[in-house]
mmCIF file of C-alpha atoms in Angstrom:
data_model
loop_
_atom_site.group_PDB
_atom_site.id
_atom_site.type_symbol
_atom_site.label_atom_id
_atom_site.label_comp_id
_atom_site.label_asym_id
_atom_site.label_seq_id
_atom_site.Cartn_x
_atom_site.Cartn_y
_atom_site.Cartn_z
ATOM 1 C CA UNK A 112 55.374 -43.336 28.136
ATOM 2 C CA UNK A 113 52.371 -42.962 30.702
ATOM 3 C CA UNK A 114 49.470 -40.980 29.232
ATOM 4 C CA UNK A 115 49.527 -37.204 31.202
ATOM 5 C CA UNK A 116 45.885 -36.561 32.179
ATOM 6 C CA UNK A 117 45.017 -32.788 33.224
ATOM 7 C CA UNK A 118 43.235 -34.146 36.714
ATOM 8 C CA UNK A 119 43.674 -37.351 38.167
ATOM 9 C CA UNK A 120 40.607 -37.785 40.704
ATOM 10 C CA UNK A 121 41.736 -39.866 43.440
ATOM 11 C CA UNK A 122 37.970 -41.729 44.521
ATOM 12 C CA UNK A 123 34.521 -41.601 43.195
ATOM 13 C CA UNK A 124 32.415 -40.671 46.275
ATOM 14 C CA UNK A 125 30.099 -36.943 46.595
ATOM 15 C CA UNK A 126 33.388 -35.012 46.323
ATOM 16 C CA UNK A 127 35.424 -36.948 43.621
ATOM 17 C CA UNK A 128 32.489 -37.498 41.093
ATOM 18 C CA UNK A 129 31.189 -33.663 41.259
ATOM 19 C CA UNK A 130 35.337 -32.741 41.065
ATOM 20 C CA UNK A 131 34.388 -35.477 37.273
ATOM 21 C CA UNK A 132 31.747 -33.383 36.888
ATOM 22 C CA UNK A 133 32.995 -30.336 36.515
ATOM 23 C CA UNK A 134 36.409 -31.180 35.334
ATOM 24 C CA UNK A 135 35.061 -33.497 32.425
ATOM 25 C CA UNK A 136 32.672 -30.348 31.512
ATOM 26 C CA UNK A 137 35.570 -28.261 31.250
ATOM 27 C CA UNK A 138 36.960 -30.338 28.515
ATOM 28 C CA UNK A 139 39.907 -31.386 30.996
ATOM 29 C CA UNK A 140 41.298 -34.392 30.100
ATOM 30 C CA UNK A 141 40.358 -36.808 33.386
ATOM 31 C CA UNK A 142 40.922 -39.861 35.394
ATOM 32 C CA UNK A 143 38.471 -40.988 38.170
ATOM 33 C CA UNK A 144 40.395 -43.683 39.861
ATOM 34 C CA UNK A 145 38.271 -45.890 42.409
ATOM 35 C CA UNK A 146 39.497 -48.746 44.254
ATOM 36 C CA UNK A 147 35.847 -50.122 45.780
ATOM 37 C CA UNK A 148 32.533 -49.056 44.594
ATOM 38 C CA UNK A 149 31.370 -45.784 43.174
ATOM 39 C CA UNK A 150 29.845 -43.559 46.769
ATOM 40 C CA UNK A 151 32.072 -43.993 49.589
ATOM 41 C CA UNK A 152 30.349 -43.897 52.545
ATOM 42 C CA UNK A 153 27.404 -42.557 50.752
ATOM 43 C CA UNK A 154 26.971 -45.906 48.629
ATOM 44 C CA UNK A 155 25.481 -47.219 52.420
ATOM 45 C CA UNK A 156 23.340 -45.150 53.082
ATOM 46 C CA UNK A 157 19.869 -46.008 52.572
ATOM 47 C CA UNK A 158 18.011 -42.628 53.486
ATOM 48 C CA UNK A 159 19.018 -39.097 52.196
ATOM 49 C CA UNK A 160 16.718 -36.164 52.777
ATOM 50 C CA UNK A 161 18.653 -33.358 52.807
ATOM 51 C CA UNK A 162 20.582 -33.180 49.501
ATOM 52 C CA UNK A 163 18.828 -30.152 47.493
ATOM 53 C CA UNK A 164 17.076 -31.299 44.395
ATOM 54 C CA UNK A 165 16.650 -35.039 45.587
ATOM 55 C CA UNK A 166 13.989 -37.088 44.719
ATOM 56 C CA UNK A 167 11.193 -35.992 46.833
ATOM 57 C CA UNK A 168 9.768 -39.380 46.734
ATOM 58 C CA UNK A 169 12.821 -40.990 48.294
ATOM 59 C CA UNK A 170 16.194 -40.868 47.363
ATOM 60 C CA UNK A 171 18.576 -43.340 48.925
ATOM 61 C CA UNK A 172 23.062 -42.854 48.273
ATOM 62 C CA UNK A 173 23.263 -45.720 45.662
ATOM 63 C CA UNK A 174 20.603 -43.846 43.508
ATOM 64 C CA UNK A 175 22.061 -40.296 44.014
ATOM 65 C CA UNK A 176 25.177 -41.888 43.466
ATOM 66 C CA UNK A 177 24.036 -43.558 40.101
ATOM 67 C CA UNK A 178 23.123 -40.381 38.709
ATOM 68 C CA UNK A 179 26.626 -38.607 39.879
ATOM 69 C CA UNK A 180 28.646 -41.289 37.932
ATOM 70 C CA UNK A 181 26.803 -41.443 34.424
ATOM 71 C CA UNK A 182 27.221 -37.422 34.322
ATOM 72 C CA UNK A 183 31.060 -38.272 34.914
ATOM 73 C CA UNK A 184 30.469 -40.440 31.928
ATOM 74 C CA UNK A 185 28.673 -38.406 30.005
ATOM 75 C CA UNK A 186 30.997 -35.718 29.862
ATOM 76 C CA UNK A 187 34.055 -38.114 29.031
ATOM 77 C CA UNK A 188 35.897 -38.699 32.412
ATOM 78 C CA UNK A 189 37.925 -42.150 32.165
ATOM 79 C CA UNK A 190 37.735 -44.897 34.820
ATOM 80 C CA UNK A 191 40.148 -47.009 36.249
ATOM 81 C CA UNK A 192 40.038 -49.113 39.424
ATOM 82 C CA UNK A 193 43.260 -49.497 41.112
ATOM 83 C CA UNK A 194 44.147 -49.186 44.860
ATOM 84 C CA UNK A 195 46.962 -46.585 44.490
ATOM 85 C CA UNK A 196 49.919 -47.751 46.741
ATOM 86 C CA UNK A 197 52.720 -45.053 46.001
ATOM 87 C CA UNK A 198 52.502 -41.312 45.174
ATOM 88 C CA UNK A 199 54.997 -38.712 44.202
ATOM 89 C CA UNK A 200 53.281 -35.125 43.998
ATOM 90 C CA UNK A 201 56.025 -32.708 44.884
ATOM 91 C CA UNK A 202 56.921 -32.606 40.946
ATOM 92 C CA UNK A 203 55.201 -30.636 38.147
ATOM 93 C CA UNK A 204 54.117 -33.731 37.074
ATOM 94 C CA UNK A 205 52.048 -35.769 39.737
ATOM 95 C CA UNK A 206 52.480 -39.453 39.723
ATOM 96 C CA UNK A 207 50.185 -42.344 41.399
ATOM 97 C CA UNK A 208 51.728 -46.047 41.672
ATOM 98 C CA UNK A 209 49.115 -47.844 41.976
ATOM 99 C CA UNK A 210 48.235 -52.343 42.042
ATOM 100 C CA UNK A 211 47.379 -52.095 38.560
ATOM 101 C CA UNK A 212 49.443 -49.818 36.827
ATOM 102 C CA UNK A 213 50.913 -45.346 37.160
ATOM 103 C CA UNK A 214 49.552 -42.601 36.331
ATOM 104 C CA UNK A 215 50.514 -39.351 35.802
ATOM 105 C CA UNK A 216 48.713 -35.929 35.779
ATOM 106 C CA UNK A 217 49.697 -32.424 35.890
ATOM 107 C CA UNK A 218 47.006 -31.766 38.949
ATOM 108 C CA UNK A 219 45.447 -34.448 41.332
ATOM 109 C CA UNK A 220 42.390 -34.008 43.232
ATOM 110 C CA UNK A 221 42.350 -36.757 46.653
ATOM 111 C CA UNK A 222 38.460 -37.623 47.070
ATOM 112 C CA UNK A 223 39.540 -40.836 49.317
ATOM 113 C CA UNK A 224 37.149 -39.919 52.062
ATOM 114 C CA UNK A 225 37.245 -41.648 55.501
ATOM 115 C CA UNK A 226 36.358 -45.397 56.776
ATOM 116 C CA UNK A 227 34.285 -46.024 59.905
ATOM 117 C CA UNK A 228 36.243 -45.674 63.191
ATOM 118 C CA UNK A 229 36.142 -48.876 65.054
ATOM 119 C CA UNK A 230 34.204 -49.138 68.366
ATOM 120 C CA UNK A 231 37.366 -50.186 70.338
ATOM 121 C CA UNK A 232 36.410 -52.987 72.676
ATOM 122 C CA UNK A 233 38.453 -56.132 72.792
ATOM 123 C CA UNK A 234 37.525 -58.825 70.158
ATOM 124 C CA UNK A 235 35.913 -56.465 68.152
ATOM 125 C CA UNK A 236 37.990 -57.534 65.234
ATOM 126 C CA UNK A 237 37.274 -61.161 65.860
ATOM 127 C CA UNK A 238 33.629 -61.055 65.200
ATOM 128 C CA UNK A 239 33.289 -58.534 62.336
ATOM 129 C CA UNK A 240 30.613 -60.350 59.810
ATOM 130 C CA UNK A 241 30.147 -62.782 62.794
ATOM 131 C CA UNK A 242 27.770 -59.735 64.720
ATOM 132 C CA UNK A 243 29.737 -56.766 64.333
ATOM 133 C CA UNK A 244 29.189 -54.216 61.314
ATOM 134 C CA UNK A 245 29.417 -50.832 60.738
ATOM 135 C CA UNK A 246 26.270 -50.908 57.607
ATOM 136 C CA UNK A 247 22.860 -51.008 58.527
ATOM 137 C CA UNK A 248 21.720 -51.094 55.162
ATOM 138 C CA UNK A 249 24.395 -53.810 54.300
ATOM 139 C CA UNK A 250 23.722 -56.353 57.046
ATOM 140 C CA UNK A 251 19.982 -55.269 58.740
ATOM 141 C CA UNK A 252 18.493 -58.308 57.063
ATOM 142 C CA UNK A 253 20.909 -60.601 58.732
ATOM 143 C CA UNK A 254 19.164 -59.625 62.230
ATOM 144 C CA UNK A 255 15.278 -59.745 61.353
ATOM 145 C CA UNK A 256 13.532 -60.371 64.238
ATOM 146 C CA UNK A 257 16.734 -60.209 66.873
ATOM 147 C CA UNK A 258 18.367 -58.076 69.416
ATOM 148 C CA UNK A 259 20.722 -55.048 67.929
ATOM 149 C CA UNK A 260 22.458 -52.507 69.593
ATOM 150 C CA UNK A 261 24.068 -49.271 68.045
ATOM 151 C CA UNK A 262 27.069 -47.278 69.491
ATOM 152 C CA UNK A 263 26.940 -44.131 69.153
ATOM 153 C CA UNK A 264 25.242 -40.760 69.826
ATOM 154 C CA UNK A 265 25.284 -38.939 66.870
ATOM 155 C CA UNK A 266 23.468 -38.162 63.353
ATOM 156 C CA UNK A 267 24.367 -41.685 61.950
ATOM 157 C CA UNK A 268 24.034 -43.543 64.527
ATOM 158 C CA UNK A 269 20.682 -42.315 65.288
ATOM 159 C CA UNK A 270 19.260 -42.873 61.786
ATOM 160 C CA UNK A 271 21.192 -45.872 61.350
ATOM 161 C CA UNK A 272 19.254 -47.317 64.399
ATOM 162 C CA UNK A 273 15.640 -45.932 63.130
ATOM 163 C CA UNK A 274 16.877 -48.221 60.219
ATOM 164 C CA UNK A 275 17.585 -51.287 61.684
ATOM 165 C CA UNK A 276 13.929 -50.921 63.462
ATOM 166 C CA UNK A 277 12.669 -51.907 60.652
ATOM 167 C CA UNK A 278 14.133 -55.258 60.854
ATOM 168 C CA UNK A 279 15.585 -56.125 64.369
ATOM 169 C CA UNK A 280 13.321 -56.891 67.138
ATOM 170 C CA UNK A 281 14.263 -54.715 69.489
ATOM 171 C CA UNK A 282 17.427 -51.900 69.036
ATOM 172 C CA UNK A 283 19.365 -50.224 71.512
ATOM 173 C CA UNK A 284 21.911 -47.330 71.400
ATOM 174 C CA UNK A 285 24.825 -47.140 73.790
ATOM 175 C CA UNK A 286 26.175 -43.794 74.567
ATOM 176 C CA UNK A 287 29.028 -43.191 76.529
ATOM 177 C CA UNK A 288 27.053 -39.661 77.406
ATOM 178 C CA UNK A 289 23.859 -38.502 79.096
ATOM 179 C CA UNK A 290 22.232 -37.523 75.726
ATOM 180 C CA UNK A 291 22.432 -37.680 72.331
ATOM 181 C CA UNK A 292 24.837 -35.555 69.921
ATOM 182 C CA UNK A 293 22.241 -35.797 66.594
ATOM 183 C CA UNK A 294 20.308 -33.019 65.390
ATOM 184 C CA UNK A 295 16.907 -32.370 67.044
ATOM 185 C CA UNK A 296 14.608 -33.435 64.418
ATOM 186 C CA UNK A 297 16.425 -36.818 64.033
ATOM 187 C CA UNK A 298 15.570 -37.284 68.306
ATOM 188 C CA UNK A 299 12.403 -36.430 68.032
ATOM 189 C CA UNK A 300 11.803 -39.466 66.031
ATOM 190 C CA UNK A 301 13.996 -41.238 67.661
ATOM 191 C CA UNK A 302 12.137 -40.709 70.783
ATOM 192 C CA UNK A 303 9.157 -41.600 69.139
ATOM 193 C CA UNK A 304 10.324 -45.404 67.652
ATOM 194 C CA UNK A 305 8.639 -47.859 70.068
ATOM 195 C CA UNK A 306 11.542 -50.266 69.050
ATOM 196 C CA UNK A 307 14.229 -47.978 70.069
ATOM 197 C CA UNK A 308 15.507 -48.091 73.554
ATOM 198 C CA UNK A 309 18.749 -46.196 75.203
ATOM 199 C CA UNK A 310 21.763 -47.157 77.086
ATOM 200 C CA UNK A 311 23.344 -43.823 78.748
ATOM 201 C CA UNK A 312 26.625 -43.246 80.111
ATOM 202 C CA UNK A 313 27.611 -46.688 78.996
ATOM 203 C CA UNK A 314 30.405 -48.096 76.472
ATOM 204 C CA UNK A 315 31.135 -51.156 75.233
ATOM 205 C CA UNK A 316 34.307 -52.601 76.863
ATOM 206 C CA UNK A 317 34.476 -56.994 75.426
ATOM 207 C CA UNK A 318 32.660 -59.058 72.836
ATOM 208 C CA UNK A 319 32.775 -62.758 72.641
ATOM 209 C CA UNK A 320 30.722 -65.956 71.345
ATOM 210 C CA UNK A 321 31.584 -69.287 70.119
ATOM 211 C CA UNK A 322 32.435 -67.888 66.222
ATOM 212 C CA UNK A 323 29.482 -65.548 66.530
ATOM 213 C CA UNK A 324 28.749 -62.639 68.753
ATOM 214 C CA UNK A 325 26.493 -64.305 71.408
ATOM 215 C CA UNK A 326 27.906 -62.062 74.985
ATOM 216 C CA UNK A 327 29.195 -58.319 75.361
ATOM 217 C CA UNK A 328 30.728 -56.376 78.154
ATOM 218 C CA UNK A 329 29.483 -53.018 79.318
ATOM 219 C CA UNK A 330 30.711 -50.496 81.666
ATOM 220 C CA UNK A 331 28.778 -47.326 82.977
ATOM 221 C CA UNK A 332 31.069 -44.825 82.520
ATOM 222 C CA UNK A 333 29.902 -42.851 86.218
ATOM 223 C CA UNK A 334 30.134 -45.690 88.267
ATOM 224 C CA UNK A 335 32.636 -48.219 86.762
ATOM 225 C CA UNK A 336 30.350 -50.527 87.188
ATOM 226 C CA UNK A 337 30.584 -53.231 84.402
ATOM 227 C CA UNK A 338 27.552 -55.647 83.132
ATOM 228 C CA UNK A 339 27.410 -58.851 80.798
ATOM 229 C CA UNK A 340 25.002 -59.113 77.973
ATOM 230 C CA UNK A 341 23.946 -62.470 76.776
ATOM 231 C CA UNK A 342 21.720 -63.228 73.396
ATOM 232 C CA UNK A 343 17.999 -64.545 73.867
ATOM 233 C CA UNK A 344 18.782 -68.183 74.168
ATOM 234 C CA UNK A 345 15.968 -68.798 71.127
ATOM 235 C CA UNK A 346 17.952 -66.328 69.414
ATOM 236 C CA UNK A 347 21.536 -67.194 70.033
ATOM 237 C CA UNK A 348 23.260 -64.040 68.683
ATOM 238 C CA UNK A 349 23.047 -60.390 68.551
ATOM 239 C CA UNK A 350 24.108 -57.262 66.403
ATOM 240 C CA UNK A 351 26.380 -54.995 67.415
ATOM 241 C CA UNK A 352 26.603 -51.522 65.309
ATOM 242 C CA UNK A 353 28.936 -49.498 65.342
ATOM 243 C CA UNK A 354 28.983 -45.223 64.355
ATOM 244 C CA UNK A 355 31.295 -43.653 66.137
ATOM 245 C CA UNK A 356 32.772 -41.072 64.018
ATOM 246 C CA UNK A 357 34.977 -41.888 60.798
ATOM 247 C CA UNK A 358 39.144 -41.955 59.998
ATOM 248 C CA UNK A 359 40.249 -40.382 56.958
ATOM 249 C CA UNK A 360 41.795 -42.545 54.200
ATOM 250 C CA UNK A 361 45.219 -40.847 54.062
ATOM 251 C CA UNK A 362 47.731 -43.471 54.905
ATOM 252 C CA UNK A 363 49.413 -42.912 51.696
ATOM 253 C CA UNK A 364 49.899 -38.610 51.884
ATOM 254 C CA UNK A 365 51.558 -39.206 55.350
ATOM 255 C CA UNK A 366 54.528 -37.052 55.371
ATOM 256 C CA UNK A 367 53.741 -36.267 51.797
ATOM 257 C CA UNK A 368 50.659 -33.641 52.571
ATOM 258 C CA UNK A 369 50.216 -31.165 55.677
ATOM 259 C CA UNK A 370 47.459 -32.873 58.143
ATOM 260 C CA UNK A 371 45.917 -31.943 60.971
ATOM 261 C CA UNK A 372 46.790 -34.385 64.098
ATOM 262 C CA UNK A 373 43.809 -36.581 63.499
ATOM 263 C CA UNK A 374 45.266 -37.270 59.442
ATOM 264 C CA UNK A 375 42.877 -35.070 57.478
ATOM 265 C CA UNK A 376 44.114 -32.917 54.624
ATOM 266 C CA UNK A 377 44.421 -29.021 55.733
ATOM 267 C CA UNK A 378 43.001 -27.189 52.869
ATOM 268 C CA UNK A 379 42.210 -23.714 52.054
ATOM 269 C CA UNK A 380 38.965 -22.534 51.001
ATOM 270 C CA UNK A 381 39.485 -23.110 47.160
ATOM 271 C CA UNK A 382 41.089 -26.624 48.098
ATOM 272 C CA UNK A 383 44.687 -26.097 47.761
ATOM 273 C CA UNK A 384 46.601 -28.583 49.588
ATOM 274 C CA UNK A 385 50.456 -27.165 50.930
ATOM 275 C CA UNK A 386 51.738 -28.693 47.641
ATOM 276 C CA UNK A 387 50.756 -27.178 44.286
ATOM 277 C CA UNK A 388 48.738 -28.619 42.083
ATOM 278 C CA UNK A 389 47.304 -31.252 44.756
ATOM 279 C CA UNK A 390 44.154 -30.282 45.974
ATOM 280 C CA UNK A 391 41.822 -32.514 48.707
ATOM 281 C CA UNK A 392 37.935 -32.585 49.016
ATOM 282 C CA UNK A 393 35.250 -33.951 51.088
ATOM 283 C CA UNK A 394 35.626 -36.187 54.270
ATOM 284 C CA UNK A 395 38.822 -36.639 53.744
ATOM 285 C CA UNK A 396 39.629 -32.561 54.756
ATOM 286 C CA UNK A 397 39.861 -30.544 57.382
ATOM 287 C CA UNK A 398 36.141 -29.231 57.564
ATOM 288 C CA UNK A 399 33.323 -28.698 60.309
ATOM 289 C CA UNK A 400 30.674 -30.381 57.674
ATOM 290 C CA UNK A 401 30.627 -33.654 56.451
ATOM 291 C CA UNK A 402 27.718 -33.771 54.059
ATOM 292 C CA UNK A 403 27.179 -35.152 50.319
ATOM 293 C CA UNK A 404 26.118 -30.888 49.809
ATOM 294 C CA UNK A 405 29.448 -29.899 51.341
ATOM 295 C CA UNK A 406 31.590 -33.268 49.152
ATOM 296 C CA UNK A 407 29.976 -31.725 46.350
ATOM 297 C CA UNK A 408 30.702 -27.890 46.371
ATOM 298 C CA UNK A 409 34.377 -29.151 47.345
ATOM 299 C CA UNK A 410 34.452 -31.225 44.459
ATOM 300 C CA UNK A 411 33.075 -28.176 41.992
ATOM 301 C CA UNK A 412 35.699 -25.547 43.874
ATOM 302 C CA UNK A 413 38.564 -27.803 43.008
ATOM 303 C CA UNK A 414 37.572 -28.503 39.267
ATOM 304 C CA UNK A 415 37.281 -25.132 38.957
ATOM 305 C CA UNK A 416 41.080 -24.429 40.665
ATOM 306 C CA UNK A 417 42.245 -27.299 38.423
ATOM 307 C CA UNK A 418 41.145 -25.401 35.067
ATOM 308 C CA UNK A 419 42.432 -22.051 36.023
ATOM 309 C CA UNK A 420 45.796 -23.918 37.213
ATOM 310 C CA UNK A 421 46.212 -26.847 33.864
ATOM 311 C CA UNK A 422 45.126 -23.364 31.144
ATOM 312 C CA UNK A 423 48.782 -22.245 32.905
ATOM 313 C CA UNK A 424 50.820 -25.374 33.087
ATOM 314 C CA UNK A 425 54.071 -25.192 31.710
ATOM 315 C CA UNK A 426 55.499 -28.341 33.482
ATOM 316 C CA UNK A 427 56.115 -26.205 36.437
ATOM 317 C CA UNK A 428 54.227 -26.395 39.148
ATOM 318 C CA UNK A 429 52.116 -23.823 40.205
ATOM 319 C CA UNK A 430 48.970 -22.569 42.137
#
């Protein structure tokens, strides 16, 4: 007979570890189950400056992430890593099917956030880790002193490119648009960056090389008009980086959970899912923020729900 945890915690990023947090605080008997490493998204991120109570003297997603995971410890959550397969959540009791094992819960929080969305030019597939990435932090220092170009317009992509400055010769974004989409402050320095130059109305349409990325294919998205990029011939390859936008990790809730056309979880504000006792939180919801501060509060609303709800459970469901 499986072990019946109060709250199964479906990923360990902002939203899943605060959801530990809180539950394990509560005394709730819990399961964080993780299938990578502890952060998400977050765990790439080299630069956080807007997370209240950070360390003013830099504070970077592994180490904020650190932190978030020995308080899950330290008030008793359990850990498993498993890449859960199967679930079955329209029962009282909610079970996960998972590589490694089940596991069974009377209330599940999903904290599986969302992956990078791919660029979407031909080959792009063919040379990720061969010149394509979607990590500054993970793969800057394979392009000291070389070309790089970012896609993308927005927040990350911005600071992602600032980044990569610091190592690449020379960066430049490609925007399909006129302007940029990231916050003010973040253009301002962006502006600023002698390294950093810009692209406009341009996307990338073809990459190609001989087993690394060496050429790429642009077209201005006014005119049509389409232009081939070749590496420095001392150099002999470039970066390409792409930050786009993200895709929730919900393959497994489809047809299970109520999404919105794009695949993220509809919530309401205290993190009820359609089904009860299944609650979502962070990226991987319907939301108009996604921040670590917003993963967080998520994370603390549904512990909370989850508490209220298990102090009631009778092995019928309920909200």
């Amino acid at each position: 007979m499986s072990k019946l945890y109060d709250v199964i915690i479906l990923g360990a990023g902002p939203g899943g570890l605060a959801a530990g947090i809180y539950a394990g605080r509560a005394r709730l008997n819990t399961l964080i189950i993780e299938r990578a490493q502890d952060g998400g998204q977050i765990a790439i991120t080299n630069e956080i400056e807007n997370y209240p109570g950070q360390m003013l003297e830099g504070e970077s997603g592994p180490s904020l992430i650190e932190r978030m995971t020995k308080q899950c410890e330290k008030f008793g959550c359990e850990r498993v890593s498993d890449n859960i397969k199967e679930v079955k959540l329209d029962g009282p009791e909610k079970i996960l099917i998972g590589a490694n094992g089940e596991y069974h819960a009377k209330a599940v929080i999903i904290a599986t956030g969302a992956h990078s969305r791919p660029i979407g030019c031909k080959n792009e597939g063919k040379f990720r880790g061969k010149g394509v990435s979607y990590c500054a932090t993970c793969d800057a220092n394979f392009f000291e002193d070389l070309e790089v170009y970012v896609v993308g317009g927005g927040d990350a992509a911005v600071e992602e490119a600032m980044y990569l400055t610091k190592f690449a010769r020379k960066v430049t974004i490609i925007h399909r648009r006129d302007q940029l989409r990231a916050a003010e402050s973040i253009q301002e320095k962006a502006f600023k960056n002698e390294k950093l130059s810009f692209m406009w109305n341009t996307v990338v349409k073809e990459l190609d090389g001989d087993g690394i990325l060496d050429t790429m294919v642009v077209e201005n998205t006014k005119t049509g008009e389409q232009t081939t990029i070749h590496a420095d011939e001392d150099d002999g390859l470039f970066g390409v980086f792409g930050f786009i936008g993200t895709v929730p990790n919900t393959e497994i809730f489809q047809g299970v959970i109520d999404m919105d056309p794009r695949g993220y979880i509809i919530t309401d504000e205290e993190m009820h899912t359609n089904l009860p006792g299944v609650y979502a939180v962070g990226d991987v919801r319907v939301k108009t923020l996604r921040q670590v501060v917003t993963a967080a509060a998520d994370g603390a609303i549904a512990a909370t729900q989850v508490e209220r709800a298990v102090s009631d459970y009778t092995g019928e469901a309920a909200h």
